[in-house]
Amino acid sequence: MDNEQSEDSKFISMTGDAPETRHSASQTPRTAEQPQQQGAIQIRRVPVPERRTQNPITSQTMGGCQSAPERSTSSGGQNDSSPIHAIPELPRKKLSLGTLRKGYTHHEERPSFQERHASVIAYVQRLEEDRQNYENQLRRPKHNQEEIDNIFSSVLGSVANWNPYDQSARREPPEPHIIPEYIQMLQKKLDEQCRYSSALTTSIAELKADMGGLRGDVNAKTADIVRLEKKNIEDARTCEAKIARNTASHKVEISRIESSYSNTLQDLEKAHSAKVQQMQRQFDDTSRNARDEHNAEKSRLQNALLTTVDGFKPMADRICRQQLEDLRGSIHALVFGLDNLGQEDPGPLRSQIAMIRNPQNKDYKNALEGCFWSIIFRGMFATPFCSLGEYGDAFMDTWTGLFGKGISYQWPEADTRSETWRYVTLEAIEQDLKSSRPSNLKSSYEANRQSVISSLSSLYSQVSPENKSREIRDVVDKACQLALAFGKQRCRLQVLAPQPGDPIDARDEDAYFSLNHSSDRVIPEVQLVVKPGLLKVGDGRGGSFGSSVNMSPSAVYLKIVAN
């Protein structure tokens, strides 16, 4: 009996340590959500001694008590699960400006913190589940210990209150020799449970240490995450500022490019329009020239046919130029044969000499030659019909009335019809002049001839006492014949005498040549005409009236610049 009490005391002292051990194994609650840190975090699990899953006391009874309750199978044995590795955070890449621009275009649609750090939240949740599992494992030994305490309390109560002579017991008491075996078995079970509780205490302490380290790591990683979040916010603001600056610069550049493109396009349009207009003008000119050439060629061919029919032979340009130069030479010889013309009073040359600065003997003779040509031009070459006298004025009025503007002494525009009327009329007049019968036309022609001879003789007598009637008559006859010969040509041969004050092109040496002194400062304006020129319009066959050529230039004095 003493041995039984000793065993009971030992059992009570051993079971009394279990609650303290279980109390010391309680854990503090974790933080709800801890962000995951960069790198893998491994949880070291402490092996727990394996417990037996079968209670041998299942169906034995003692002293009328009910059978001991069956012990529950413990699932808190050694944990064979592998260590949990956290998902490492991928290294941040250096993003380009285009990628950042796309990322921050719609910054309101950025994912939330839970979405962006889902791996960290999942890792913290797994830690929380592990902590809950450990707490459940710690609760199971406590529950088992309570079951054992209840069994021992029932056994001790049965042994202490067992009365073999109690007839009121419902069941038969166990055999006395079995009780020590039960007690020994329970003692052994209690020792095993104590060792298991001690191992669990050690495991809990190690787990607490690991949890403290993990908590520190989680705090450090949380601080890093906060720092990285701040850095990301600063980087986002910097990138947004850069994007804003680049956007403004981009808009300015786009405006500049658009303006440059618009200006270039306008310049191209202007150049294209100018080119089109130029090509249109060239086309019009080419078409007009081709049409004129066609008409001229047609007229030339028509006139050639007519000329072939009537047998007319046109004067060659060389013959025309030679006959005019012969007339010029006759007048020049008549005038320049005078000696000492400038030593006496110039008389009728006074107005002409006044237009020449520092006149010399040559200038006096040039002025006299100009007066001779003025009389011959008015009497013979002013119009194709003026050599006929008064009848010539009637023919001129008819010609200008039919083909011109009706202005006297203004030749009509040269064309086939006007020039045909001219030379056909003069051919008929020439035939009448050559006939032997008298006529009013012959009388008018002879009267005009005598008037020109008288004017030239009177002028010559004022500057020289010599008698030059025969030479003057020869000059007038040459002029009459040349006027009729020019008038019969199919082309227009016009003796030109520019008027004082007419502007000229000094570079056109085929039309004019100057008689001024080399020291004179002149302007391109006619001051005095000495010799008229000769202009040819059309060709010898009565065509190409759109073209003209100067066959002989006019000799003039140009206006002198006033000092």
Coordinates of C-alpha atoms in Angstrom, one line a residue:
M1 CA 0.0 0.0 0.0
D2 CA 2.9 2.3 0.8
N3 CA 4.3 1.5 -2.6
E4 CA 1.0 2.4 -4.2
Q5 CA 1.0 5.8 -2.3
S6 CA 4.6 6.4 -3.3
E7 CA 3.7 5.7 -6.9
D8 CA 0.7 8.0 -6.6
S9 CA 2.8 10.8 -5.2
K10 CA 5.3 10.3 -8.0
F11 CA 2.5 10.3 -10.5
I12 CA 1.0 13.5 -9.0
S13 CA 4.3 15.3 -8.9
M14 CA 5.1 14.3 -12.5
T15 CA 1.7 15.3 -13.8
G16 CA 1.9 18.6 -11.9
D17 CA 4.7 19.8 -14.1
A18 CA 2.8 19.4 -17.3
P19 CA 0.5 22.4 -16.9
E20 CA 3.5 24.7 -16.3
T21 CA 5.2 23.3 -19.3
R22 CA 2.2 23.8 -21.4
H23 CA 1.7 27.3 -20.0
S24 CA 5.3 28.2 -20.9
A25 CA 4.7 27.0 -24.4
S26 CA 2.0 29.5 -25.3
Q27 CA 2.9 31.8 -28.2
T28 CA 2.3 35.5 -28.8
P29 CA 0.0 36.3 -31.8
R30 CA 1.7 37.4 -35.1
T31 CA 1.3 40.5 -37.1
A32 CA -1.6 40.1 -39.6
E33 CA 0.1 40.8 -42.9
Q34 CA 3.9 41.1 -43.2
P35 CA 5.3 42.0 -46.7
Q36 CA 7.7 39.6 -48.3
Q37 CA 11.4 40.6 -48.4
Q38 CA 13.7 40.1 -51.3
G39 CA 15.4 36.7 -51.2
A40 CA 14.2 33.4 -49.9
I41 CA 13.3 32.9 -46.2
Q42 CA 13.4 29.3 -45.0
I43 CA 11.5 28.3 -41.8
R44 CA 13.4 25.7 -39.8
R45 CA 11.1 23.1 -38.3
V46 CA 12.2 21.4 -35.1
P47 CA 11.4 17.6 -35.1
V48 CA 8.9 16.6 -32.5
P49 CA 9.1 13.1 -30.9
E50 CA 6.6 10.7 -32.3
R51 CA 3.7 9.8 -30.0
R52 CA 2.0 6.6 -29.8
T53 CA -1.4 6.5 -31.4
Q54 CA -3.0 3.6 -29.4
N55 CA -3.9 3.7 -25.7
P56 CA -3.5 0.1 -24.2
I57 CA -6.2 0.9 -21.7
T58 CA -9.3 0.5 -23.9
S59 CA -11.5 -2.1 -22.4
Q60 CA -10.2 -2.9 -18.9
T61 CA -12.3 -1.9 -15.9
M62 CA -11.4 -1.3 -12.3
G63 CA -13.5 -1.4 -9.2
G64 CA -16.9 -0.8 -10.8
C65 CA -15.7 2.3 -12.7
Q66 CA -16.4 2.7 -16.3
S67 CA -13.6 1.8 -18.7
A68 CA -11.0 4.4 -19.3
P69 CA -11.6 6.7 -22.2
E70 CA -9.8 6.0 -25.4
R71 CA -6.9 8.3 -26.1
S72 CA -7.2 10.3 -29.3
T73 CA -4.7 9.8 -32.0
S74 CA -2.2 12.7 -32.1
S75 CA -1.4 14.3 -35.3
G76 CA 1.3 16.4 -33.8
G77 CA 4.1 14.0 -34.6
Q78 CA 7.1 14.9 -36.5
N79 CA 6.4 17.3 -39.4
D80 CA 7.8 15.8 -42.6
S81 CA 6.8 18.8 -44.8
S82 CA 9.6 20.4 -46.8
P83 CA 10.8 24.0 -45.9
I84 CA 8.8 26.9 -47.3
H85 CA 10.6 29.1 -49.7
A86 CA 9.4 32.6 -50.4
I87 CA 9.0 33.7 -54.0
P88 CA 11.9 36.1 -54.7
E89 CA 11.2 39.5 -56.1
L90 CA 12.4 39.9 -59.6
P91 CA 15.2 42.5 -60.1
R92 CA 14.0 45.8 -61.3
K93 CA 14.8 46.5 -65.0
K94 CA 15.9 49.9 -66.3
L95 CA 12.9 51.1 -68.2
S96 CA 13.0 53.3 -71.2
L97 CA 11.2 56.6 -71.5
G98 CA 8.6 55.1 -73.9
T99 CA 7.8 52.3 -71.4
L100 CA 7.5 54.8 -68.5
R101 CA 5.3 57.0 -70.7
K102 CA 2.9 54.1 -71.4
G103 CA 3.0 53.0 -67.7
Y104 CA 2.1 56.4 -66.4
T105 CA -0.3 57.5 -69.1
H106 CA -3.3 56.3 -67.1
H107 CA -1.8 56.3 -63.5
E108 CA -5.3 56.2 -62.1
E109 CA -5.5 52.6 -63.3
R110 CA -2.3 51.4 -61.5
P111 CA -2.8 48.1 -59.6
S112 CA -3.4 48.3 -55.8
F113 CA -0.8 47.4 -53.2
Q114 CA -2.4 43.9 -52.7
E115 CA -2.2 43.3 -56.5
R116 CA 1.4 44.5 -56.8
H117 CA 2.6 42.6 -53.7
A118 CA 0.5 39.5 -53.9
S119 CA 3.5 37.2 -53.4
V120 CA 4.5 39.0 -50.2
I121 CA 1.0 38.8 -48.8
A122 CA 0.7 35.1 -49.7
Y123 CA 4.0 34.5 -48.0
V124 CA 2.8 36.2 -44.8
Q125 CA -0.4 34.3 -44.9
R126 CA 1.5 31.0 -45.2
L127 CA 3.5 32.1 -42.1
E128 CA 0.3 32.8 -40.3
E129 CA -1.0 29.3 -41.2
D130 CA 2.2 27.7 -39.9
R131 CA 1.8 29.6 -36.7
Q132 CA -1.8 28.3 -36.3
N133 CA -0.7 24.8 -37.0
Y134 CA 2.0 25.0 -34.3
E135 CA -0.6 26.4 -31.8
N136 CA -2.9 23.5 -32.7
Q137 CA 0.0 21.0 -32.2
L138 CA 0.6 22.6 -28.8
R139 CA -3.0 22.3 -27.8
R140 CA -3.1 18.6 -28.6
P141 CA -0.5 17.6 -26.0
K142 CA -2.4 19.7 -23.5
H143 CA -5.6 17.8 -24.4
N144 CA -3.9 14.5 -24.1
Q145 CA -2.4 15.5 -20.8
E146 CA -5.8 16.3 -19.5
E147 CA -7.1 12.9 -20.7
I148 CA -4.2 11.2 -18.9
D149 CA -4.9 13.2 -15.8
N150 CA -8.5 12.1 -15.9
I151 CA -7.5 8.5 -16.4
F152 CA -5.1 8.6 -13.4
S153 CA -7.6 10.4 -11.3
S154 CA -10.1 7.7 -12.1
V155 CA -7.6 4.9 -11.4
L156 CA -6.4 6.4 -8.1
G157 CA -10.0 6.9 -7.1
S158 CA -10.8 3.4 -7.9
V159 CA -7.8 2.0 -6.0
A160 CA -8.3 4.2 -3.0
N161 CA -12.0 3.5 -2.7
W162 CA -12.0 -0.1 -3.7
N163 CA -13.8 -2.3 -1.2
P164 CA -13.7 -6.0 -2.0
Y165 CA -16.7 -6.7 0.3
D166 CA -18.9 -4.0 -1.3
Q167 CA -21.8 -6.0 -2.5
S168 CA -23.5 -2.9 -4.0
A169 CA -20.9 -2.6 -6.8
R170 CA -22.3 -3.1 -10.1
R171 CA -19.3 -5.0 -11.4
E172 CA -16.8 -7.3 -10.1
P173 CA -13.6 -5.6 -8.9
P174 CA -10.4 -6.5 -10.8
E175 CA -7.9 -8.9 -9.6
P176 CA -5.5 -7.4 -7.1
H177 CA -2.5 -8.7 -8.9
I178 CA -3.4 -6.8 -12.0
I179 CA -3.4 -3.4 -10.3
P180 CA 0.4 -3.0 -10.1
E181 CA 0.7 -3.9 -13.7
Y182 CA -1.7 -1.1 -14.6
I183 CA 0.1 1.3 -12.4
Q184 CA 3.4 0.5 -13.9
M185 CA 2.0 0.8 -17.4
L186 CA 0.5 4.2 -16.5
Q187 CA 3.7 5.3 -14.9
K188 CA 5.6 4.4 -18.1
K189 CA 3.0 6.2 -20.2
L190 CA 3.3 9.3 -18.0
D191 CA 7.1 9.3 -18.4
E192 CA 6.8 9.1 -22.1
Q193 CA 4.3 12.0 -22.0
C194 CA 6.6 14.1 -19.9
R195 CA 9.5 13.5 -22.3
Y196 CA 7.2 14.4 -25.2
S197 CA 6.2 17.6 -23.4
S198 CA 9.8 18.5 -22.7
A199 CA 10.7 18.0 -26.3
L200 CA 7.7 20.1 -27.3
T201 CA 8.8 22.8 -24.9
T202 CA 12.3 22.8 -26.5
S203 CA 10.7 22.9 -30.0
I204 CA 8.5 25.8 -29.0
A205 CA 11.4 27.8 -27.7
E206 CA 13.3 27.2 -30.9
L207 CA 10.3 28.2 -32.9
K208 CA 9.9 31.3 -30.9
A209 CA 13.5 32.2 -31.6
D210 CA 12.9 31.5 -35.3
M211 CA 9.7 33.6 -35.2
G212 CA 11.6 36.5 -33.6
G213 CA 14.2 36.3 -36.4
L214 CA 11.5 36.1 -39.0
R215 CA 9.7 39.0 -37.5
G216 CA 12.8 41.1 -37.6
D217 CA 13.4 40.1 -41.2
V218 CA 9.8 40.9 -42.0
N219 CA 10.1 44.3 -40.4
A220 CA 13.4 45.0 -42.3
K221 CA 11.8 43.9 -45.5
T222 CA 8.7 46.0 -44.8
A223 CA 11.0 49.0 -44.3
D224 CA 12.7 48.2 -47.6
I225 CA 9.3 48.0 -49.3
V226 CA 8.3 51.3 -47.8
R227 CA 11.5 52.8 -49.0
L228 CA 11.1 51.3 -52.4
E229 CA 7.6 52.6 -52.5
K230 CA 8.7 56.1 -51.8
K231 CA 11.5 55.8 -54.3
N232 CA 9.0 54.5 -56.9
I233 CA 6.7 57.5 -56.2
E234 CA 9.7 59.9 -56.6
D235 CA 10.7 58.2 -59.8
A236 CA 7.1 58.3 -61.0
R237 CA 7.0 62.1 -60.3
T238 CA 10.4 62.6 -62.0
C239 CA 9.2 60.6 -65.0
E240 CA 5.9 62.4 -65.1
A241 CA 7.9 65.7 -65.1
K242 CA 10.1 64.4 -67.9
I243 CA 7.1 63.2 -69.8
A244 CA 5.5 66.6 -69.4
R245 CA 8.7 68.4 -70.6
N246 CA 9.1 66.0 -73.5
T247 CA 5.4 66.4 -74.4
A248 CA 5.8 70.2 -74.4
S249 CA 9.0 69.9 -76.4
H250 CA 7.3 67.4 -78.7
K251 CA 4.4 69.8 -79.3
V252 CA 6.7 72.6 -80.1
E253 CA 8.7 70.4 -82.5
I254 CA 5.5 69.3 -84.1
S255 CA 4.3 72.9 -84.5
R256 CA 7.7 73.8 -86.0
I257 CA 7.6 70.8 -88.4
E258 CA 4.0 71.6 -89.4
S259 CA 4.9 75.3 -89.9
S260 CA 7.9 74.3 -92.0
Y261 CA 5.9 71.7 -93.9
S262 CA 3.2 74.3 -94.5
N263 CA 5.7 76.9 -95.7
T264 CA 7.5 74.3 -97.9
L265 CA 4.1 73.2 -99.3
Q266 CA 3.2 76.8 -100.1
D267 CA 6.5 77.4 -101.8
L268 CA 6.1 74.3 -103.8
E269 CA 2.6 75.3 -104.8
K270 CA 3.8 78.7 -105.8
A271 CA 6.7 77.2 -107.7
H272 CA 4.4 74.7 -109.3
S273 CA 1.8 77.4 -110.2
A274 CA 4.6 79.6 -111.7
K275 CA 6.0 76.7 -113.6
V276 CA 2.5 75.8 -115.0
Q277 CA 2.0 79.4 -116.0
Q278 CA 5.4 79.6 -117.6
M279 CA 4.8 76.4 -119.5
Q280 CA 1.3 77.7 -120.5
R281 CA 2.9 80.9 -121.8
Q282 CA 5.6 78.9 -123.6
F283 CA 2.9 76.7 -125.1
D284 CA 0.9 79.8 -126.1
D285 CA 3.9 81.4 -127.6
T286 CA 4.9 78.3 -129.4
S287 CA 1.4 77.8 -130.7
R288 CA 1.2 81.4 -131.7
N289 CA 4.6 81.3 -133.4
A290 CA 3.7 78.1 -135.1
R291 CA 0.4 79.6 -136.3
D292 CA 2.1 82.7 -137.4
E293 CA 4.8 80.7 -139.2
H294 CA 2.1 78.6 -140.8
N295 CA 0.2 81.7 -141.9
A296 CA 3.3 83.4 -143.2
E297 CA 4.4 80.3 -145.1
K298 CA 0.9 80.0 -146.5
S299 CA 1.0 83.7 -147.6
R300 CA 4.5 83.2 -149.0
L301 CA 3.4 80.3 -151.0
Q302 CA 0.3 82.2 -152.2
N303 CA 2.3 85.2 -153.1
A304 CA 4.9 83.0 -154.8
L305 CA 2.1 81.6 -157.0
L306 CA 0.8 85.1 -157.7
T307 CA 4.3 86.3 -158.5
T308 CA 4.9 83.4 -160.8
V309 CA 1.7 84.3 -162.6
D310 CA 2.4 88.0 -163.0
G311 CA 6.1 87.6 -163.6
F312 CA 7.2 90.1 -160.9
K313 CA 10.9 90.0 -159.8
P314 CA 11.5 91.5 -156.4
M315 CA 14.6 93.6 -155.7
A316 CA 17.3 91.9 -153.7
D317 CA 18.3 93.4 -150.4
R318 CA 21.7 94.2 -151.7
I319 CA 20.2 96.2 -154.7
C320 CA 17.8 98.1 -152.3
R321 CA 20.7 99.0 -150.0
Q322 CA 22.9 100.0 -152.9
Q323 CA 20.4 102.3 -154.5
L324 CA 19.7 104.0 -151.2
E325 CA 23.5 104.4 -150.7
D326 CA 23.8 105.9 -154.2
L327 CA 21.2 108.5 -153.4
R328 CA 23.0 109.2 -150.1
G329 CA 26.3 109.5 -151.9
S330 CA 24.9 112.0 -154.4
I331 CA 23.5 114.3 -151.7
H332 CA 26.7 113.9 -149.6
A333 CA 28.9 114.9 -152.6
L334 CA 26.7 117.9 -153.3
V335 CA 27.0 119.1 -149.8
F336 CA 30.5 118.2 -148.8
G337 CA 31.8 119.8 -152.1
L338 CA 31.4 123.3 -150.4
D339 CA 34.4 125.0 -148.8
N340 CA 34.5 127.2 -145.8
L341 CA 30.9 126.6 -145.0
G342 CA 31.2 127.5 -141.3
Q343 CA 33.2 130.8 -141.7
E344 CA 30.2 132.8 -142.8
D345 CA 26.7 133.3 -141.4
P346 CA 25.0 129.9 -141.5
G347 CA 21.7 131.5 -142.5
P348 CA 19.1 128.7 -142.8
L349 CA 21.3 126.3 -140.7
R350 CA 21.2 128.5 -137.7
S351 CA 18.6 126.5 -135.8
Q352 CA 20.3 123.2 -136.6
I353 CA 23.8 124.4 -135.7
A354 CA 22.4 125.6 -132.3
M355 CA 21.7 122.0 -131.4
I356 CA 25.4 121.0 -131.8
R357 CA 28.0 121.9 -129.2
N358 CA 31.2 123.5 -130.5
P359 CA 30.3 123.0 -134.2
Q360 CA 33.0 122.5 -136.7
N361 CA 33.0 122.6 -140.6
K362 CA 32.0 119.0 -140.7
D363 CA 29.0 119.7 -138.4
Y364 CA 27.9 122.5 -140.7
K365 CA 27.9 120.2 -143.7
N366 CA 26.1 117.5 -141.7
A367 CA 23.4 120.0 -140.8
L368 CA 23.1 121.1 -144.4
E369 CA 22.8 117.4 -145.5
G370 CA 20.1 116.9 -142.9
C371 CA 18.2 119.9 -144.4
F372 CA 18.5 118.4 -147.9
W373 CA 17.2 115.0 -146.7
S374 CA 14.3 116.7 -144.8
I375 CA 13.1 118.3 -148.1
I376 CA 13.6 115.0 -150.1
F377 CA 11.9 112.9 -147.4
R378 CA 8.8 115.1 -147.2
G379 CA 8.5 115.2 -151.0
M380 CA 9.3 111.6 -151.9
F381 CA 9.4 109.1 -149.0
A382 CA 7.0 110.2 -146.3
T383 CA 4.4 107.9 -147.9
P384 CA 4.4 105.4 -150.7
F385 CA 2.3 107.9 -152.8
C386 CA 3.8 111.3 -151.8
S387 CA 6.0 111.5 -154.9
L388 CA 2.8 111.9 -156.9
G389 CA 2.0 115.3 -155.4
E390 CA -1.6 116.2 -154.7
Y391 CA -2.9 112.9 -156.3
G392 CA -0.6 111.0 -154.0
D393 CA -2.3 112.5 -150.9
A394 CA -5.7 111.2 -152.2
F395 CA -4.2 107.7 -152.7
M396 CA -2.7 107.8 -149.2
D397 CA -6.0 108.9 -147.6
T398 CA -7.8 106.0 -149.4
W399 CA -5.1 103.5 -148.3
T400 CA -5.2 104.5 -144.6
G401 CA -9.0 104.7 -144.7
L402 CA -9.3 101.1 -146.0
F403 CA -6.6 99.4 -144.0
G404 CA -5.5 101.8 -141.3
K405 CA -6.8 104.1 -138.6
G406 CA -7.6 106.9 -141.0
I407 CA -4.8 109.1 -139.8
S408 CA -2.9 111.0 -142.6
Y409 CA 0.8 110.0 -143.0
Q410 CA 0.4 107.1 -140.6
W411 CA 1.1 103.9 -142.5
P412 CA -1.4 101.0 -141.8
E413 CA -0.4 97.7 -140.3
A414 CA 1.6 95.6 -142.8
D415 CA -0.4 92.6 -144.0
T416 CA -1.2 90.9 -147.2
R417 CA -4.3 92.9 -148.1
S418 CA -2.9 96.4 -147.4
E419 CA 0.4 95.7 -149.1
T420 CA -1.3 94.1 -152.1
W421 CA -3.5 97.2 -152.6
R422 CA -0.4 99.4 -152.3
Y423 CA 1.8 97.7 -154.9
V424 CA -1.0 97.0 -157.3
T425 CA -2.0 100.7 -157.2
L426 CA 1.6 101.9 -157.7
E427 CA 2.1 99.5 -160.6
A428 CA -0.9 100.9 -162.3
I429 CA 0.3 104.5 -161.6
E430 CA 3.7 103.7 -163.0
Q431 CA 2.1 102.4 -166.2
D432 CA 0.2 105.6 -166.5
L433 CA 3.3 107.7 -165.9
K434 CA 5.2 105.8 -168.6
S435 CA 2.4 106.3 -171.2
S436 CA 2.7 109.1 -173.8
R437 CA -0.7 110.6 -173.3
P438 CA -1.1 113.5 -170.9
S439 CA -2.9 113.1 -167.7
N440 CA -3.6 114.9 -164.5
L441 CA -1.6 112.3 -162.6
K442 CA 1.5 113.1 -164.7
S443 CA 0.9 116.8 -164.1
S444 CA 0.7 116.3 -160.3
Y445 CA 3.8 114.1 -160.4
E446 CA 5.8 116.7 -162.4
A447 CA 4.7 119.5 -160.2
N448 CA 5.9 117.8 -157.1
R449 CA 9.2 117.0 -158.7
Q450 CA 9.7 120.6 -159.7
S451 CA 8.7 121.8 -156.2
V452 CA 11.4 119.6 -154.6
I453 CA 14.0 120.8 -157.1
S454 CA 13.1 124.4 -156.3
S455 CA 13.3 123.9 -152.6
L456 CA 16.7 122.3 -152.8
S457 CA 18.1 125.0 -155.2
S458 CA 16.9 127.8 -153.0
L459 CA 18.5 126.2 -149.9
Y460 CA 21.8 125.6 -151.8
S461 CA 21.9 129.2 -153.1
Q462 CA 21.7 130.5 -149.5
V463 CA 24.9 128.8 -148.6
S464 CA 26.9 128.9 -151.9
P465 CA 26.9 131.1 -155.0
E466 CA 27.7 128.2 -157.2
N467 CA 25.1 126.9 -159.7
K468 CA 24.3 123.2 -159.0
S469 CA 21.0 122.9 -160.8
R470 CA 22.0 119.8 -162.8
E471 CA 23.3 117.9 -159.8
I472 CA 20.2 118.8 -157.8
R473 CA 17.9 117.6 -160.7
D474 CA 19.8 114.3 -160.8
V475 CA 19.4 113.9 -157.0
V476 CA 15.6 114.5 -157.3
D477 CA 15.2 112.1 -160.3
K478 CA 17.0 109.4 -158.4
A479 CA 14.7 110.0 -155.4
C480 CA 11.6 109.8 -157.6
Q481 CA 12.7 106.6 -159.2
L482 CA 13.7 105.0 -155.9
A483 CA 10.3 106.0 -154.3
L484 CA 8.4 104.3 -157.2
A485 CA 10.7 101.2 -157.1
F486 CA 10.2 100.8 -153.3
G487 CA 6.5 101.3 -153.6
K488 CA 6.1 98.5 -156.2
Q489 CA 7.8 95.8 -154.0
R490 CA 5.8 93.0 -152.5
C491 CA 7.5 93.7 -149.1
R492 CA 7.3 97.0 -147.4
L493 CA 10.4 99.2 -147.9
Q494 CA 10.0 102.2 -145.6
V495 CA 12.5 105.1 -145.5
L496 CA 12.5 106.1 -141.7
A497 CA 13.5 109.5 -140.4
P498 CA 13.1 109.6 -136.6
Q499 CA 11.7 112.8 -135.1
P500 CA 13.6 115.0 -132.7
G501 CA 13.0 113.9 -129.1
D502 CA 12.3 110.2 -130.0
P503 CA 14.1 107.8 -127.6
I504 CA 16.4 105.3 -129.3
D505 CA 18.4 102.2 -128.2
A506 CA 22.0 103.3 -128.5
R507 CA 23.1 99.6 -128.5
D508 CA 21.0 98.9 -131.7
E509 CA 23.7 99.9 -134.3
D510 CA 21.6 98.5 -137.1
A511 CA 19.0 101.2 -136.6
Y512 CA 21.1 104.3 -135.5
F513 CA 24.6 105.6 -135.4
S514 CA 25.7 108.8 -133.7
L515 CA 27.5 111.7 -135.2
N516 CA 28.3 113.5 -131.9
H517 CA 31.8 114.3 -130.8
S518 CA 33.6 111.7 -128.7
S519 CA 33.8 114.2 -125.8
D520 CA 30.0 114.9 -125.8
R521 CA 28.0 113.5 -122.9
V522 CA 24.8 112.4 -124.5
I523 CA 21.5 110.7 -123.6
P524 CA 19.7 108.2 -126.0
E525 CA 17.3 110.8 -127.5
V526 CA 17.3 112.2 -131.0
Q527 CA 18.4 115.8 -131.3
L528 CA 19.0 116.2 -135.1
V529 CA 18.5 113.8 -138.1
V530 CA 21.1 113.9 -140.8
K531 CA 20.3 110.8 -142.9
P532 CA 17.2 108.6 -142.8
G533 CA 17.4 104.8 -142.5
L534 CA 15.7 102.0 -144.4
L535 CA 13.3 99.3 -142.8
K536 CA 12.1 96.2 -144.5
V537 CA 8.9 94.4 -143.4
G538 CA 8.1 91.0 -144.8
D539 CA 9.8 89.2 -147.6
G540 CA 10.2 89.8 -151.4
R541 CA 7.3 87.5 -152.2
G542 CA 4.7 89.4 -150.1
G543 CA 4.8 87.2 -147.0
S544 CA 6.2 87.1 -143.5
F545 CA 4.9 90.5 -142.6
G546 CA 5.3 89.7 -138.9
S547 CA 9.1 90.0 -139.3
S548 CA 11.2 93.2 -140.0
V549 CA 14.8 94.1 -140.4
N550 CA 16.8 97.3 -140.5
M551 CA 18.6 97.4 -143.8
S552 CA 20.4 100.8 -143.3
P553 CA 20.8 102.8 -140.1
S554 CA 19.8 106.4 -139.6
A555 CA 22.6 109.0 -138.9
V556 CA 21.6 111.3 -136.0
Y557 CA 22.9 113.7 -133.4
L558 CA 21.9 112.7 -129.9
K559 CA 20.8 115.1 -127.2
I560 CA 23.7 116.5 -125.1
V561 CA 23.5 116.5 -121.3
A562 CA 23.2 120.0 -120.0
N563 CA 26.1 121.2 -117.7

